[in-house]
XYZ file of C-alpha atoms in Angstrom:
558
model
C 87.434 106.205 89.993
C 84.869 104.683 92.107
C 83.273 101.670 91.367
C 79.134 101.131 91.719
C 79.534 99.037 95.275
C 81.894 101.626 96.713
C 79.191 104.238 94.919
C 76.119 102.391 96.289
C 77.384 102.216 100.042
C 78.132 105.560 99.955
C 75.359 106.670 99.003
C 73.554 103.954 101.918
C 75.862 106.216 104.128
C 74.170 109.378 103.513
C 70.390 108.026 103.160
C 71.077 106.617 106.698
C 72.361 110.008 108.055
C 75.755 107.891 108.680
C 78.190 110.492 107.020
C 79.245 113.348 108.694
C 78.006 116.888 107.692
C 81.223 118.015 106.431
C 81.672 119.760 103.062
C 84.662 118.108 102.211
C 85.910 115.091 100.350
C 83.762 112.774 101.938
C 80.315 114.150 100.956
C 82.211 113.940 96.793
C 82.662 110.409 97.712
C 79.303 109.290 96.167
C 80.526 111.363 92.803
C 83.292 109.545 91.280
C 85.744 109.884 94.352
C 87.449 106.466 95.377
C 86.418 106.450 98.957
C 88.986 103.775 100.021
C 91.981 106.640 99.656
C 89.859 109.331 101.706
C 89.771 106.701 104.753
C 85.740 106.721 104.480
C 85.369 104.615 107.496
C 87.181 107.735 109.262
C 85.289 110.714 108.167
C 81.576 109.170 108.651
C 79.672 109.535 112.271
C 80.230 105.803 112.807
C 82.743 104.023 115.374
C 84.792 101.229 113.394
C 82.789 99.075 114.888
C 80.017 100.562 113.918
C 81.083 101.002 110.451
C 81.985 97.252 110.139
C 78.556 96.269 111.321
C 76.745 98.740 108.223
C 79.212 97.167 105.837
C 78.448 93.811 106.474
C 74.566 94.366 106.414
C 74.527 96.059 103.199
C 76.982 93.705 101.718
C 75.326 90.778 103.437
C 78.485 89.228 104.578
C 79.448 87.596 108.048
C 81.029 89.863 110.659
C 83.970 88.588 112.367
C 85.343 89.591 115.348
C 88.964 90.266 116.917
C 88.633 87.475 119.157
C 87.759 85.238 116.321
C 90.488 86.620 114.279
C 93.312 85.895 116.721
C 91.897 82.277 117.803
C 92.193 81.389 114.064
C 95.820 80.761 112.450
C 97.315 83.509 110.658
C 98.570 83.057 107.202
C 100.163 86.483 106.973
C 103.516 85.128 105.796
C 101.986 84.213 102.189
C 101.493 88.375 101.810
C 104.195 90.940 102.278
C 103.396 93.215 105.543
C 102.877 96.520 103.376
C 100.126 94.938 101.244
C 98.012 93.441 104.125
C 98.716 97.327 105.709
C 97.861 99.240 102.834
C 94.382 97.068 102.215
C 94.147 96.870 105.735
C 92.757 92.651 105.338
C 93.552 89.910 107.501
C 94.120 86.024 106.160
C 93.686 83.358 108.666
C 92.478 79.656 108.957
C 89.941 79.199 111.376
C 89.345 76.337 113.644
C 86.759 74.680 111.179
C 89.435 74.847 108.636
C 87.722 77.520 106.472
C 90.433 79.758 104.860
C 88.827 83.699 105.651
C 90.240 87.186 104.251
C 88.916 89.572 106.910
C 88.460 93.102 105.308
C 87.328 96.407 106.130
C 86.505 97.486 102.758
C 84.509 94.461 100.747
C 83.946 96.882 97.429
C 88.186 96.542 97.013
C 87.884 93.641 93.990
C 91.530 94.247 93.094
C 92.684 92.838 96.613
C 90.376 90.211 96.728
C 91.380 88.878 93.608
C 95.135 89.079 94.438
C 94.246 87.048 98.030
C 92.201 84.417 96.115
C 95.463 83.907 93.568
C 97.640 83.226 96.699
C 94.711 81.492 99.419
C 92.847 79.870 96.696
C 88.903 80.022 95.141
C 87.732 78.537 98.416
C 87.973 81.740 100.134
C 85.315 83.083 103.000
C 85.120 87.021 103.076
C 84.102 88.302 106.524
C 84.028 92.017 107.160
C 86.088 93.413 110.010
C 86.588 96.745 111.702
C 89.652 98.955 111.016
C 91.001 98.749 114.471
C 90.645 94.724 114.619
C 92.518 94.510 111.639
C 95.581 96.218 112.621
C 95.316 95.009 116.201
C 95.512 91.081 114.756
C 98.409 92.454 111.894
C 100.670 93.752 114.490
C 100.091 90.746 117.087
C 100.733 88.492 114.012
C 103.931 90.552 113.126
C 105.152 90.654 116.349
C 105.037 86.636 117.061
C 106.646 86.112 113.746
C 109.530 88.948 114.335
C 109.888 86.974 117.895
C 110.797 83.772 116.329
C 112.922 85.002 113.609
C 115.705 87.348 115.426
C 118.832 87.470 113.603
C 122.093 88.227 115.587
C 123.154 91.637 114.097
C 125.819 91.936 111.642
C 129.159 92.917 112.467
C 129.353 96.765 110.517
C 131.509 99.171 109.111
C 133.603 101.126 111.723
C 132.426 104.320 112.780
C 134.656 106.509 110.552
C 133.722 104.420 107.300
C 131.298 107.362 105.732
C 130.850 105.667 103.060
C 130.126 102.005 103.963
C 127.741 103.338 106.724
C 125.668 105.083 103.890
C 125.393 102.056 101.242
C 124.330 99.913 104.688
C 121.724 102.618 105.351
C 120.726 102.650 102.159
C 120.291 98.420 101.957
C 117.306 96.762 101.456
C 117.442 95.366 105.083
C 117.848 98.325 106.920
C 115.466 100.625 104.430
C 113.168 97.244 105.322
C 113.352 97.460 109.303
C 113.163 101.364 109.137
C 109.756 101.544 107.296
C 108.375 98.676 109.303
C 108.780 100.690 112.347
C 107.111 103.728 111.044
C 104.392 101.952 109.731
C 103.727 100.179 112.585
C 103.855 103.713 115.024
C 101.006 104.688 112.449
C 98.903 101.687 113.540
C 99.400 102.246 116.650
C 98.445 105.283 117.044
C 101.605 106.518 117.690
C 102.806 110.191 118.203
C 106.244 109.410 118.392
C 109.067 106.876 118.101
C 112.174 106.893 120.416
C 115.340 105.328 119.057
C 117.966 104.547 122.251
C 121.125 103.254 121.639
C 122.107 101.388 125.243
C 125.580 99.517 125.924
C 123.169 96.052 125.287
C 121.712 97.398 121.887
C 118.813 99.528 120.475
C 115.687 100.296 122.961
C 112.620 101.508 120.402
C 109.889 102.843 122.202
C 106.680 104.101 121.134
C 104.685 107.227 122.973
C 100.966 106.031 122.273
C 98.079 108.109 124.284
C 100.763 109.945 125.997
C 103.090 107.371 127.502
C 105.990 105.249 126.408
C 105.173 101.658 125.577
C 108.231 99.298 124.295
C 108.459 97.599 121.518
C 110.445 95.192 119.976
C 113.763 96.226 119.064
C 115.124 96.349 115.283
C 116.548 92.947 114.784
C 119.929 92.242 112.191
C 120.361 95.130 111.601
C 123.041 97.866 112.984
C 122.291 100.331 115.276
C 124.257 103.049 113.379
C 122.837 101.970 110.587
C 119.280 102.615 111.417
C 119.790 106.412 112.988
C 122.060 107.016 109.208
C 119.290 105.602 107.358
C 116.717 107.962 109.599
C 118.920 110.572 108.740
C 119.315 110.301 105.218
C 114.611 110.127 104.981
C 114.879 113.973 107.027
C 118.283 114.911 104.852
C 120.443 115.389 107.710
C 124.411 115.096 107.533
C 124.999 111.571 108.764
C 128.427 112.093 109.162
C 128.237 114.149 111.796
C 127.706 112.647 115.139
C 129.081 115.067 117.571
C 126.559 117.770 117.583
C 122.846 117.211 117.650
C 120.636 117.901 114.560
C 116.794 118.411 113.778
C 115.413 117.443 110.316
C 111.866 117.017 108.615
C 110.761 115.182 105.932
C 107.128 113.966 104.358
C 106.291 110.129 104.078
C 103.309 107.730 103.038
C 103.026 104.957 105.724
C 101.087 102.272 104.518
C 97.140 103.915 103.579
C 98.305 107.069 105.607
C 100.304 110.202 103.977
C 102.893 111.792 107.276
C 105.062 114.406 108.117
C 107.650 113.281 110.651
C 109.903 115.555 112.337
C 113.720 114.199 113.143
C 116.071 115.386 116.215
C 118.806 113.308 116.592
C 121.342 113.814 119.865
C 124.746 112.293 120.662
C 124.469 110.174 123.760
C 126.906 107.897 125.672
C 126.732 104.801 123.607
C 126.132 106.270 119.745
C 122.735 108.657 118.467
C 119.286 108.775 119.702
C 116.354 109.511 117.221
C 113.119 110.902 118.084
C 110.902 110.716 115.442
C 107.309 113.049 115.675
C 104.763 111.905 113.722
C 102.110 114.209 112.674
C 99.287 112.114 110.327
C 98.323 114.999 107.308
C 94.845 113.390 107.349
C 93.689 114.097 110.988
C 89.640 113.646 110.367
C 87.543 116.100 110.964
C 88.072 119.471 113.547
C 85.050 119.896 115.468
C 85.240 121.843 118.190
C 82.465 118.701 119.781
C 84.756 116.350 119.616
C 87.369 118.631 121.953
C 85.741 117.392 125.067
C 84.206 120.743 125.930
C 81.615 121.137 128.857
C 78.675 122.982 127.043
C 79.365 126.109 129.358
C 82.823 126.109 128.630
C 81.933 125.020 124.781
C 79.470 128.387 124.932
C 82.019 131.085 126.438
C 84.117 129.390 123.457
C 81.822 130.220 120.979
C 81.057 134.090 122.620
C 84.705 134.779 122.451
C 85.546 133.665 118.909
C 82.648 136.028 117.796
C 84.809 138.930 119.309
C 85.830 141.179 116.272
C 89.384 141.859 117.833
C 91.834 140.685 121.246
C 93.616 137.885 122.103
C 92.654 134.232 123.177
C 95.066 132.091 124.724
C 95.777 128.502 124.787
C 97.990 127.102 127.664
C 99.515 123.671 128.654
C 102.556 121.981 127.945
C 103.872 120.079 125.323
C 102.027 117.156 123.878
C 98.412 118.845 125.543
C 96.820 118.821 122.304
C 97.147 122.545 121.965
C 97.687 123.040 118.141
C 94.858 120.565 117.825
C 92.325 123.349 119.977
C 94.048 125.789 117.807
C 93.098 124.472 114.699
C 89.964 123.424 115.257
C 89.127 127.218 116.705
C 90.270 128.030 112.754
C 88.322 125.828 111.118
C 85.438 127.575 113.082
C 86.635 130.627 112.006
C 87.387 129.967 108.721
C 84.229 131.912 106.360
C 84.404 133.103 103.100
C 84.382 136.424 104.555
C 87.738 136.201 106.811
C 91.021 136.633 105.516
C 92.890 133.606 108.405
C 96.728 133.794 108.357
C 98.970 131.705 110.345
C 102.727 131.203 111.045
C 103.364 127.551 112.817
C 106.299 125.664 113.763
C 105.393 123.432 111.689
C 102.495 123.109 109.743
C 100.422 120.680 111.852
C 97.421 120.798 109.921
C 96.612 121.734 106.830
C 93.300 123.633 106.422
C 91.853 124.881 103.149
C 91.431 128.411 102.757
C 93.763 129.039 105.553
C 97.255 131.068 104.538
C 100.055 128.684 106.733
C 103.277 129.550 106.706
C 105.907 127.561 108.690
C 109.003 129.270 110.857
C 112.653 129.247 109.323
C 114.672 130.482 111.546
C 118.081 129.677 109.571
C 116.826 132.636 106.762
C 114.979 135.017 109.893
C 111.718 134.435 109.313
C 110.510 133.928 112.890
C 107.368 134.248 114.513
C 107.921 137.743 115.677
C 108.980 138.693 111.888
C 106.249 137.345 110.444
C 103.809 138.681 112.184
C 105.214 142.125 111.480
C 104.608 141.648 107.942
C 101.136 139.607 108.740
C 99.699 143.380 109.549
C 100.315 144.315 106.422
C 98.340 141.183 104.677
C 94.749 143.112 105.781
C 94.067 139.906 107.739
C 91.172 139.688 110.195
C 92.561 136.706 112.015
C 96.515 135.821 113.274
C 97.579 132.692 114.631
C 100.998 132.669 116.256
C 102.020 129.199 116.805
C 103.470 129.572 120.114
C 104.864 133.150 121.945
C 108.314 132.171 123.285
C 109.601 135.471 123.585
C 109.471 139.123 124.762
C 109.588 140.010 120.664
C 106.867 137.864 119.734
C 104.784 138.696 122.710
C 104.966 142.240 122.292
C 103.857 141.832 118.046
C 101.432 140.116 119.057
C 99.847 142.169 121.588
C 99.982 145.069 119.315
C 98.635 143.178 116.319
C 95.538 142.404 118.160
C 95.304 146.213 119.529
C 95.052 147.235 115.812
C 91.809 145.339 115.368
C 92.658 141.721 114.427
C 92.391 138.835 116.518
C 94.899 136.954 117.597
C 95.075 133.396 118.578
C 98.168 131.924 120.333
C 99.267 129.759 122.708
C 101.906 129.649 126.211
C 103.449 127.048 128.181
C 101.345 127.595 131.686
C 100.364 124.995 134.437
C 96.641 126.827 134.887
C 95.125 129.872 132.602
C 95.430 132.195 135.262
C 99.067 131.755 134.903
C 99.047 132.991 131.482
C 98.901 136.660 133.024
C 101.953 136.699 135.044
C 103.851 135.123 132.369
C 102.834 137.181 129.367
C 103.383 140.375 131.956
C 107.290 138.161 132.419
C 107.546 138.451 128.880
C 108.010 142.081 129.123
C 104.066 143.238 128.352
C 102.903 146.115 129.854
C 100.078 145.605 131.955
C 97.458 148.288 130.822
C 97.774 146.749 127.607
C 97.343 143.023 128.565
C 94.115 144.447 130.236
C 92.914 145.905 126.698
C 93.833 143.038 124.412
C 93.362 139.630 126.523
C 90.325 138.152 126.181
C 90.281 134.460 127.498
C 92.917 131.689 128.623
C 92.569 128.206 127.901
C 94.006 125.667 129.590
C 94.334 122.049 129.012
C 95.633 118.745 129.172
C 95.259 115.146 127.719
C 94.126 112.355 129.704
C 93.895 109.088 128.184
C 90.279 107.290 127.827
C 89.040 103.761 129.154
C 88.981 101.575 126.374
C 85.049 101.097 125.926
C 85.879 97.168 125.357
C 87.464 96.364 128.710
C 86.381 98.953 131.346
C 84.299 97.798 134.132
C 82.405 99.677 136.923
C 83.690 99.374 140.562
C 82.507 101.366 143.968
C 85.280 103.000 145.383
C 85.977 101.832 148.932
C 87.832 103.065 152.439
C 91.234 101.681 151.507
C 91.209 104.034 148.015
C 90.951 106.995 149.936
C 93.566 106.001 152.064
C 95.796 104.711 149.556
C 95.314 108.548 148.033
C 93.971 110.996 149.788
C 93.752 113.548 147.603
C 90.333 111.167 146.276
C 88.227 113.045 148.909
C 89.704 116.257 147.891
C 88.463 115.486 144.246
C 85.440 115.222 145.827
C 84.963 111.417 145.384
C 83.141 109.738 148.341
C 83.014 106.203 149.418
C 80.448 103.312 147.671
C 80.152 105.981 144.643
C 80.585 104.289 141.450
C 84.064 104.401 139.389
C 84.914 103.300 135.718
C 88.516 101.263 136.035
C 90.894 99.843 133.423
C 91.247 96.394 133.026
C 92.809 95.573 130.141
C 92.498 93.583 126.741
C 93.561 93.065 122.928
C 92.069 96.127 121.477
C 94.106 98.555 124.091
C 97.297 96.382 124.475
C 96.947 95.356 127.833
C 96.448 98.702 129.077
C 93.384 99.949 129.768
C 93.075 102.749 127.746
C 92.592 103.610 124.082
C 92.308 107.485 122.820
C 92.581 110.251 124.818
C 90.252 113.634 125.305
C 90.670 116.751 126.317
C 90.216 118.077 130.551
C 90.141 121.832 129.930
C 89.402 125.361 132.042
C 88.107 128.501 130.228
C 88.704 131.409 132.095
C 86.959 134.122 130.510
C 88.090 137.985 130.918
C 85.488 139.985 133.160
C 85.963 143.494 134.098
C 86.622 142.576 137.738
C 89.080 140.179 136.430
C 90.654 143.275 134.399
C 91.313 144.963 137.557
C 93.544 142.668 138.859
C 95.911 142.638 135.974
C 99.013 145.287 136.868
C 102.728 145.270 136.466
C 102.675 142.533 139.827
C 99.526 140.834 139.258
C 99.367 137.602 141.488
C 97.849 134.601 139.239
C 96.640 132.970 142.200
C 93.987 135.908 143.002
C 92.864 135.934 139.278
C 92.616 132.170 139.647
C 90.310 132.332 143.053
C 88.015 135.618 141.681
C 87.843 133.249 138.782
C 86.496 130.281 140.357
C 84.294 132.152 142.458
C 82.597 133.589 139.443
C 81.735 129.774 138.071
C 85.342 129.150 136.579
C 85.263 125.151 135.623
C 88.756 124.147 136.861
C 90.695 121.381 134.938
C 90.355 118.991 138.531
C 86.375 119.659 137.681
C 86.144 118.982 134.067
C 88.476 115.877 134.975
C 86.058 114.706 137.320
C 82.683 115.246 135.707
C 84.835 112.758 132.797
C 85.670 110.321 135.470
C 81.751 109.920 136.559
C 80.688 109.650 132.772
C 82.614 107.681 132.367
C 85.012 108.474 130.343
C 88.480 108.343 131.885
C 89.875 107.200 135.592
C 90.327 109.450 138.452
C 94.079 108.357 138.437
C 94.052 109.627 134.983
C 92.978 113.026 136.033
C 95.458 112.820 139.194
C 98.622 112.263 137.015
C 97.678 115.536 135.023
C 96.371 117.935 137.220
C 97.592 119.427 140.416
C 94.891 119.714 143.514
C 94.207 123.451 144.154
């Protein structure tokens, strides 16, 4: 239950138009809902920063900042990790000597109480934002796991079942294994790679797209740490030989995860990937895609099609399933009956019927959907067609008056006709069912601390060429990376969406037969007003928003 601050605020929140309009757990906040679980700071209209600064005027305490937070000395090592994680505060001793408990949530009395037992009466609360906390937690973390590496015990030999499963199941390596996971939350993570190399364990993290090392898993064995990864997805950790591919469903520190496992022999022992997939994602609004308002209207037209199919292309990790489920949650009325079948369950949406692949028992996405027919739905979603069976179901489910949303691995969306006609579909019917492609990709976004605005010059375009082609000239102005605490060094925090929507015309139609040529649906398209990735990716670049090297390492000049 709430108490009256967390209450009050709330209720600040809305009287200043600060919470988002959402019908959801957020606007039941102000009635008895403890806001601090439902990540309040997360669902309102506010940046963390922004956030921070309304918490500390209505609780009329002093804001502190992340430089201020890492110039002071941390005191983290009178807390355990998970506490400071799960109340998301930060203790330090600034230069003055004044002992401060940072904190993004000041109405949390049961943690400030706990850090005045262990810091002392004389404590200064300051309120932080979210992201400055766990940016000054991990650096903290980091420096202390840095000066504290243990030389790893020697371990049970490789056929020793049983001694490899009571050392996975140790405090230590149980310890190390959560740590990591926690930490990938923090940081944004969507997955962690596991390596095992003839000098040790590599752990790398894939944060906004790309692989970022960390530090490795110190004393503690390397076979101990994939056994004890496969014991959390209940895989058989005696076997080694072949690869395997588990799930299981964590909480990691304040947030509640699904992870998926695959595990494959290499050269020098197991590699683990682990996928993380965060159940509380915020809120899916199709403005918050990244959407050009022409592209975000033909959007809108086609989801108010009674039947058909749309189509969502790109490759893996393009934030597909995101689109997809935020074209749901558009859909999703009172009035429409919205089954799905996913592999897996990426997001959970009320009033949505999900069901998740298990191919070990047959129930696959083509089976499924055979049955879906028979649930009198009005909308299918089919995770992703991979073959000729699915692709034909599908096509035939949205001929019978539903519509069906899916997606394809494509490079552009004209490339989604040639491929669906690969898959075995018969032309005339592709030409009566198919009523839009999307295509798109993820570029990651300048970190809004650190960029800084440069004219491009001669040398750029010679350096890359394919600038001009972009349609870049010389002396125009250019957001860059440069780099600080908040983004790790890199540049970049976050990433958006570059997208092209090409919509079905009756011209288009006409060039859809048993050898259609996605290259002369792709030039009719663009010479109707098609937005092309390279163009969406560009109009970011002078917002803004991203870096034409950004848009360059995910899209291909035409």
């Amino acid at each position: 239950m709430a108490n009256d601050l967390s209450v009050r605020f709330v209720d600040y929140l809305r009287q200043n138009n600060h919470l988002a309009p959402h019908d959801g757990p957020a606007e039941r906040a102000g009635q008895g809902t403890d806001y601090r679980q439902l990540k309040l700071w997360e669902l309102t209209s506010l940046s963390p920063v922004e956030f921070a600064d309304e918490a500390a005027r209505f609780f009329t305490l002093a804001r502190v900042t992340l430089q201020e937070m890492t110039a002071a000395e941390p005191l983290v090592a009178k807390f355990s990790p998970r506490f400071l994680r799960e109340t998301l505060v930060y203790p330090c001793r600034e230069p003055d000597g004044t002992t401060t408990l940072a904190v993004v949530d000041p109405t949390d009395q049961a943690t400030l109480r706990a850090a005045q037992i262990v810091l002392g009466a004389g404590l200064t609360v300051k309120v932080a934002s979210s992201e400055d906390v766990v940016i000054a937690l991990n650096k903290s973390f980091s420096a202390e796991e840095s000066q504290s590496v243990e030389a790893a015990p020697s371990g049970p030999r490789e056929d020793d079942i049983e001694s490899l499963r009571d050392l996975a199941s140790g405090a230590p390596v149980v310890r190390a294994v959560n740590d990591l996971i926690e930490k990938a939350v923090e940081l944004r993570a969507s997955d962690i790679h596991i390596e095992p190399f003839s000098g040790g364990l590599m752990v790398r993290l894939r944060i906004d797209g790309l692989l970022r090392p960390v530090a490795a898993l110190s004393g503690v064995l390397p076979q101990a740490v994939v056994s004890r990864i496969k014991i959390i997805a209940n895989l058989n950790i005696a076997e080694r030989r072949l690869p395997q591919d588990g799930a299981a469903r964590l909480r990691a520190g304040r947030a509640d995860i699904d992870i998926r496992v695959a595990i494959m022999p290499t050269q020098h022992g197991e590699s683990a990937v682990i996928r993380i997939l965060p159940k509380d994602r915020g809120l899916l609004i199709v403005d918050k895609l990244g959407f050009s308002p022409p592209d975000e209207d033909k959007l809108r037209r086609l989801l108010k099609l009674p039947h058909g199919m749309i189509v969502i292309t790109g490759p893996t990790g393009s934030g597909k399933t995101t689109t997809l489920a935020t074209i749901l949650s558009i859909l999703n009325e009172p009035s429409r009956k919205i089954l799905t079948i996913e592999d897996p369950v990426e997001y959970e949406i009320p009033g949505v019927n999900q069901s998740q692949i298990k191919p070990a028992i047959g129930l696959t996405f083509a089976t499924a959907l055979r049955s879906f027919v028979r649930q009198d739905p009005d909308v299918i979603m089919v995770g992703e067609i991979r073959d000729s069976e699915t692709a034909h179901v599908a096509v035939h489910a949205a001929l019978t008056g539903h519509l069906v949303l899916t997606t394809l691995h494509t490079e552009t969306a004209a490339a989604a006709v040639p491929r669906l006609l690969d898959l075995g579909v018969e032309g005339y019917l592709l030409r009566s069912v198919l009523r839009g492609v999307i295509a798109q990709r993820l570029v990651r976004q300048l970190c809004e601390r650190c960029k800084s605005p440069r004219p491009l010059i001669t040398a750029d375009f010679t350096e890359d060429p394919r600038l001009a082609a972009l349609g870049f000239r010389a002396d125009e102005i250019i957001q860059e990376p440069c780099g600080c605490e908040r983004c790790g060094g890199t540049g970049y925090r976050g990433r958006l969406g570059v997208f092209e929507l090409l919509e079905l015309s009756n011209e288009l139609r006409e060039l859809i037969g048993e050898r259609t040529d996605g290259l002369k649906i792709d030039q009719m398209a663009i010479r109707a007003g098609m937005t092309t990735m390279l163009d969406d990716g560009v109009a970011k670049c002078r917002a803004g928003l991203t870096s034409p090297a950004e848009i360059l390492r995910v899209a291909t000049v035409r």
